[in-house]
Tab-separated table of C-alpha atoms and ligand atoms in Angstrom:
chain	number	residue	atom	x	y	z
A	182	MET	CA	-7.397	-7.000	-11.123
A	183	LYS	CA	-6.566	-9.281	-8.351
A	184	LEU	CA	-5.474	-7.744	-4.710
A	185	THR	CA	-4.269	-9.878	-2.462
A	186	ILE	CA	-2.888	-8.936	1.886
A	187	LEU	CA	0.273	-9.445	2.185
A	188	GLY	CA	0.987	-7.977	5.658
A	189	CYS	CA	-2.190	-5.156	7.261
A	190	TYR	CA	-0.746	-4.925	10.408
A	191	ALA	CA	1.465	-1.622	11.865
A	192	PRO	CA	3.695	-0.329	13.421
A	193	TYR	CA	4.902	-4.590	13.943
A	194	ALA	CA	2.728	-7.079	13.273
A	195	PRO	CA	1.363	-10.270	15.934
A	196	LYS	CA	2.722	-13.779	14.795
A	197	GLU	CA	1.869	-14.887	11.541
A	198	GLY	CA	1.316	-11.477	10.205
A	199	ALA	CA	3.222	-8.977	8.670
A	200	CYS	CA	3.101	-5.339	8.289
A	201	SER	CA	1.914	-3.037	4.864
A	202	GLY	CA	2.541	-5.268	1.489
A	203	TYR	CA	-0.482	-5.669	-0.500
A	204	LEU	CA	-0.045	-7.540	-4.165
A	205	VAL	CA	-2.494	-6.052	-7.265
A	206	GLN	CA	-2.133	-8.494	-9.789
A	207	SER	CA	-3.646	-8.260	-13.350
A	208	ASP	CA	-2.855	-10.597	-16.338
A	209	ASN	CA	0.577	-11.198	-15.723
A	210	LEU	CA	1.361	-8.136	-14.000
A	211	ASN	CA	2.366	-8.260	-10.330
A	212	ILE	CA	3.312	-5.488	-8.488
A	213	MET	CA	3.757	-5.162	-4.814
A	214	LEU	CA	2.680	-2.309	-2.828
A	215	ASP	CA	4.733	-1.236	0.548
A	216	CYS	CA	6.902	-3.552	1.502
A	217	GLY	CA	7.318	-3.562	5.583
A	218	HIS	CA	8.469	-6.097	8.043
A	219	GLY	CA	7.696	-9.989	6.855
A	220	SER	CA	5.138	-8.993	3.796
A	221	PHE	CA	8.476	-10.597	1.666
A	222	ALA	CA	7.723	-13.762	2.862
A	223	GLN	CA	4.402	-13.209	2.711
A	224	LEU	CA	4.894	-12.478	-1.444
A	225	GLN	CA	6.167	-15.311	-1.878
A	226	LYS	CA	3.005	-17.835	-0.617
A	227	HIS	CA	1.702	-16.106	-3.714
A	228	ILE	CA	4.256	-15.794	-6.828
A	229	ASN	CA	7.798	-16.335	-7.354
A	230	PHE	CA	9.503	-13.270	-6.522
A	231	ARG	CA	11.280	-13.060	-9.622
A	232	ASP	CA	7.611	-12.472	-11.484
A	233	LEU	CA	8.198	-8.624	-9.753
A	234	ASP	CA	7.263	-6.073	-12.040
A	235	ALA	CA	7.199	-3.288	-10.036
A	236	LEU	CA	7.512	-2.192	-6.468
A	237	VAL	CA	5.687	1.356	-5.406
A	238	VAL	CA	7.381	2.861	-1.468
A	239	THR	CA	4.039	5.035	-0.593
A	240	HIS	CA	6.513	6.243	2.351
A	241	PHE	CA	9.908	6.051	4.228
A	242	HIS	CA	7.938	4.365	7.823
A	243	PRO	CA	9.529	1.050	8.229
A	244	ASP	CA	6.252	-0.498	8.432
A	245	HIS	CA	5.695	-0.237	4.721
A	246	TYR	CA	9.313	-0.355	3.480
A	247	ALA	CA	11.689	-2.278	5.954
A	248	ASP	CA	11.609	-5.301	3.397
A	249	ILE	CA	13.446	-3.180	0.634
A	250	HIS	CA	16.473	-4.621	1.853
A	251	ALA	CA	15.742	-8.229	1.319
A	252	ILE	CA	13.749	-7.330	-1.773
A	253	ARG	CA	17.027	-5.625	-2.967
A	254	ARG	CA	19.381	-8.943	-1.810
A	255	ALA	CA	16.874	-11.494	-3.588
A	256	ILE	CA	16.256	-9.284	-6.855
A	257	ALA	CA	20.443	-9.116	-7.179
A	258	GLY	CA	21.412	-12.833	-6.275
A	259	ALA	CA	18.503	-13.653	-9.260
A	260	LEU	CA	19.413	-10.862	-11.734
A	261	ARG	CA	23.334	-12.467	-10.828
A	262	ILE	CA	22.492	-16.268	-11.837
A	263	GLY	CA	20.124	-15.597	-14.699
A	264	THR	CA	17.419	-16.147	-12.834
A	265	ARG	CA	15.769	-12.872	-13.928
A	266	LYS	CA	16.522	-10.010	-16.238
A	267	ASP	CA	15.558	-6.305	-15.887
A	268	PRO	CA	15.450	-4.933	-12.441
A	269	LEU	CA	12.841	-4.246	-10.926
A	270	VAL	CA	11.275	-1.113	-11.157
A	271	VAL	CA	10.289	0.978	-7.874
A	272	TYR	CA	8.439	3.651	-7.174
A	273	LEU	CA	9.029	5.708	-4.562
A	274	PRO	CA	8.806	9.770	-2.648
A	275	SER	CA	12.720	11.380	-2.809
A	276	ILE	CA	11.934	12.857	0.354
A	277	PRO	CA	13.464	12.308	2.986
A	278	ALA	CA	16.916	12.115	1.980
A	279	TYR	CA	18.041	9.444	4.077
A	280	PRO	CA	16.762	6.598	3.057
A	281	TYR	CA	15.881	7.493	-1.150
A	282	ASN	CA	20.034	8.236	-1.468
A	283	GLU	CA	21.268	4.773	0.066
A	284	ILE	CA	17.918	3.471	-2.206
A	285	ASN	CA	19.053	5.149	-5.606
A	286	GLU	CA	22.352	3.985	-5.173
A	287	TRP	CA	21.182	0.426	-5.401
A	288	GLN	CA	20.780	1.003	-9.452
A	289	ASP	CA	21.804	-2.140	-10.769
A	290	VAL	CA	18.589	-3.777	-8.725
A	291	PHE	CA	16.248	-1.343	-9.030
A	292	SER	CA	14.734	1.388	-11.771
A	293	ILE	CA	13.975	4.079	-9.656
A	294	ILE	CA	11.192	6.074	-10.113
A	295	PRO	CA	10.628	8.905	-7.831
A	296	LEU	CA	6.889	9.409	-6.738
A	297	GLU	CA	7.167	13.794	-7.030
A	298	GLU	CA	7.812	12.756	-10.412
A	299	ALA	CA	5.230	9.992	-10.979
A	300	GLN	CA	2.195	12.092	-9.728
A	301	LEU	CA	2.389	14.487	-12.679
A	302	LYS	CA	1.434	12.282	-14.803
A	303	ASP	CA	-0.383	8.113	-16.195
A	304	ASN	CA	2.407	5.530	-15.490
A	305	ASN	CA	1.586	3.221	-17.840
A	306	LEU	CA	2.681	-1.186	-16.827
A	307	GLY	CA	0.852	-3.672	-19.219
A	308	ASN	CA	-3.125	-3.014	-19.485
A	309	LEU	CA	-3.059	-1.093	-15.627
A	310	ILE	CA	-2.175	3.002	-15.568
A	311	LEU	CA	-1.170	3.388	-12.108
A	312	ASN	CA	-1.480	7.480	-10.807
A	313	PHE	CA	0.221	8.951	-6.811
A	314	PHE	CA	-1.342	11.419	-4.445
A	315	PRO	CA	-0.235	12.986	-1.752
A	316	THR	CA	-1.378	12.431	1.267
A	317	VAL	CA	-1.185	14.037	4.668
A	318	HIS	CA	1.104	12.386	6.626
A	319	SER	CA	3.995	12.890	8.613
A	320	LEU	CA	6.697	12.341	6.165
A	321	PRO	CA	6.433	12.853	2.522
A	322	THR	CA	3.340	10.133	1.668
A	323	PHE	CA	1.531	8.789	-1.148
A	324	GLY	CA	-1.608	6.848	-2.710
A	325	VAL	CA	-2.302	4.973	-5.293
A	326	ILE	CA	-4.615	4.659	-8.404
A	327	ILE	CA	-4.758	1.233	-10.597
A	328	ARG	CA	-6.473	1.635	-13.029
A	329	LYS	CA	-7.953	-0.909	-15.329
A	330	ASN	CA	-10.190	0.354	-18.327
A	331	GLN	CA	-13.004	1.880	-16.426
A	332	THR	CA	-12.460	-0.127	-13.122
A	333	LYS	CA	-10.485	2.136	-9.883
A	334	PHE	CA	-8.699	0.653	-6.942
A	335	THR	CA	-7.593	3.128	-4.707
A	336	TYR	CA	-5.170	2.817	-1.519
A	337	THR	CA	-4.916	5.440	0.967
A	338	SER	CA	-1.618	4.452	2.281
A	339	ASP	CA	-1.104	6.547	6.008
A	340	THR	CA	-3.382	9.403	6.457
A	341	ALA	CA	-5.174	12.272	7.977
A	342	TRP	CA	-8.364	13.445	6.924
A	343	ASP	CA	-8.866	15.499	3.729
A	344	ASN	CA	-10.920	16.265	1.175
A	345	SER	CA	-8.220	15.982	-1.648
A	346	ILE	CA	-8.783	11.601	-0.836
A	347	VAL	CA	-11.817	12.124	-1.362
A	348	GLN	CA	-11.337	13.361	-5.071
A	349	ALA	CA	-8.341	11.120	-5.386
A	350	ALA	CA	-10.529	8.113	-4.080
A	351	SER	CA	-14.168	9.682	-6.082
A	352	GLY	CA	-15.273	6.111	-8.314
A	353	SER	CA	-13.152	4.112	-7.014
A	354	LYS	CA	-14.339	0.384	-7.079
A	355	LEU	CA	-12.640	-0.423	-3.820
A	356	ILE	CA	-10.797	1.380	-1.269
A	357	LEU	CA	-8.342	-0.005	1.013
A	358	ALA	CA	-8.357	2.055	3.055
A	359	GLU	CA	-5.969	2.927	5.922
A	360	ALA	CA	-8.667	2.343	9.298
A	361	SER	CA	-5.630	2.873	12.387
A	362	LEU	CA	-7.774	3.854	15.044
A	363	LEU	CA	-10.559	4.279	17.258
A	364	ASN	CA	-12.520	6.996	17.653
A	365	ALA	CA	-11.972	6.381	21.587
A	366	ASP	CA	-8.305	7.788	20.471
A	367	ILE	CA	-9.386	10.363	17.238
A	368	ALA	CA	-6.398	12.525	19.521
A	369	TYR	CA	-4.102	10.587	17.348
A	370	THR	CA	-5.711	12.061	13.682
A	371	LYS	CA	-2.934	14.764	14.429
A	372	LYS	CA	0.061	12.262	13.633
A	373	GLY	CA	-1.083	11.563	9.930
A	374	HIS	CA	-4.372	8.746	9.923
A	375	LEU	CA	-7.811	7.706	9.945
A	376	THR	CA	-9.954	6.521	12.823
A	377	ALA	CA	-12.654	3.865	11.567
A	378	LYS	CA	-15.360	6.018	11.534
A	379	GLN	CA	-12.939	8.441	8.909
A	380	ALA	CA	-12.260	5.254	6.691
A	381	GLY	CA	-16.382	4.555	6.288
A	382	LEU	CA	-16.777	8.069	5.589
A	383	LEU	CA	-14.171	8.588	2.922
A	384	GLY	CA	-15.275	5.442	1.431
A	385	GLN	CA	-18.851	6.813	1.480
A	386	LYS	CA	-18.620	10.114	0.286
A	387	ALA	CA	-15.995	8.732	-2.561
A	388	GLN	CA	-18.356	6.555	-3.602
A	389	ALA	CA	-16.946	3.145	-3.536
A	390	SER	CA	-18.145	0.012	-4.427
A	391	ARG	CA	-16.120	-1.653	-1.350
A	392	LEU	CA	-14.482	-0.685	1.301
A	393	ILE	CA	-11.426	-2.475	2.767
A	394	LEU	CA	-9.899	-1.867	5.974
A	395	THR	CA	-6.227	-2.151	6.843
A	396	HIS	CA	-3.424	-1.129	8.826
A	397	PHE	CA	-4.217	-2.513	12.215
A	398	TRP	CA	-2.271	-1.912	15.398
A	399	PRO	CA	-2.276	-5.443	16.950
A	400	GLU	CA	-3.795	-4.191	20.448
A	401	TYR	CA	-7.339	-2.761	18.922
A	402	ASN	CA	-10.157	-5.518	18.614
A	403	LEU	CA	-11.081	-5.332	14.744
A	404	ASN	CA	-14.142	-6.317	14.963
A	405	GLN	CA	-14.862	-2.958	16.614
A	406	LEU	CA	-13.026	-0.950	13.847
A	407	ARG	CA	-15.382	-2.272	11.473
A	408	ILE	CA	-18.042	-1.286	13.314
A	409	GLU	CA	-17.028	1.722	13.399
A	410	ALA	CA	-16.565	1.772	9.847
A	411	GLU	CA	-19.938	1.018	9.283
A	412	VAL	CA	-20.988	3.971	11.362
A	413	GLY	CA	-20.348	6.001	7.683
A	414	PHE	CA	-20.412	3.590	4.894
A	415	GLU	CA	-23.683	2.289	3.454
A	416	GLY	CA	-22.150	-0.786	1.960
A	417	LYS	CA	-20.383	-3.947	3.718
A	418	VAL	CA	-17.264	-3.638	5.481
A	419	GLU	CA	-14.340	-5.577	5.314
A	420	LEU	CA	-11.920	-6.193	6.979
A	421	ALA	CA	-8.131	-6.755	5.423
A	422	GLU	CA	-6.969	-10.512	6.301
A	423	MET	CA	-3.536	-12.247	6.028
A	424	GLY	CA	-3.592	-14.066	2.492
A	425	LYS	CA	-6.548	-12.873	1.803
A	426	SER	CA	-7.558	-12.069	-2.524
A	427	TYR	CA	-10.062	-9.961	-3.498
A	428	LEU	CA	-11.797	-9.671	-6.794
A	429	ILE	CA	-11.334	-5.551	-7.941
A	430	GLN	CA	-14.208	-6.033	-10.545
B	649	ZN	ZN1	3.057	5.931	8.135
């Protein structure tokens, strides 16, 4: 599997940046995880968007789903002129009712699968298995696990610390973990976020081989986040970088 960072900022992106968006590829499969502001344009630096197989929206905060409007229009146009044959498979939460109900009306473009249903089973996509788990955030949110054979990748989406997150991510080759906060701002974890130090502890307790931090507030010094994460994680902590790809193996 290959992970490419399309956007790693929140809740807004600095120039040249984009909000949460990640491309996971395996053989001929292209899966987009989240589609925050600007991420769809970034996607097109890496693939032809008409070749996208599935989109996962982990929750309905704009920095994770704002570009779904652009994706809807792009896929609709491709279907209309025949450069794409099938609607796009979209996994998303069915709560809150808005915007779910609006998006669920776009059935000509999207094949919608509610994450509340998808979390109960293995979801096969080519040679990959997708699983989803609830996180601890200010509205219904799901983390994502993608497996290829024995290789496991976990994306935390947005979450506060909880042992269930450690269990879900356990044994991952690579964890892409939100690290929204410096320790000095730990009070904000009650809004449903991790400090970088907690992200490091998550990587350690889940015995991950690699840990990549993401979901960066542009005002922060990212090296400070990395240093704080390294307190808890024995391995090397990496910072998500726009456009960079990481092999998961
Ligand atoms: Zn959020």
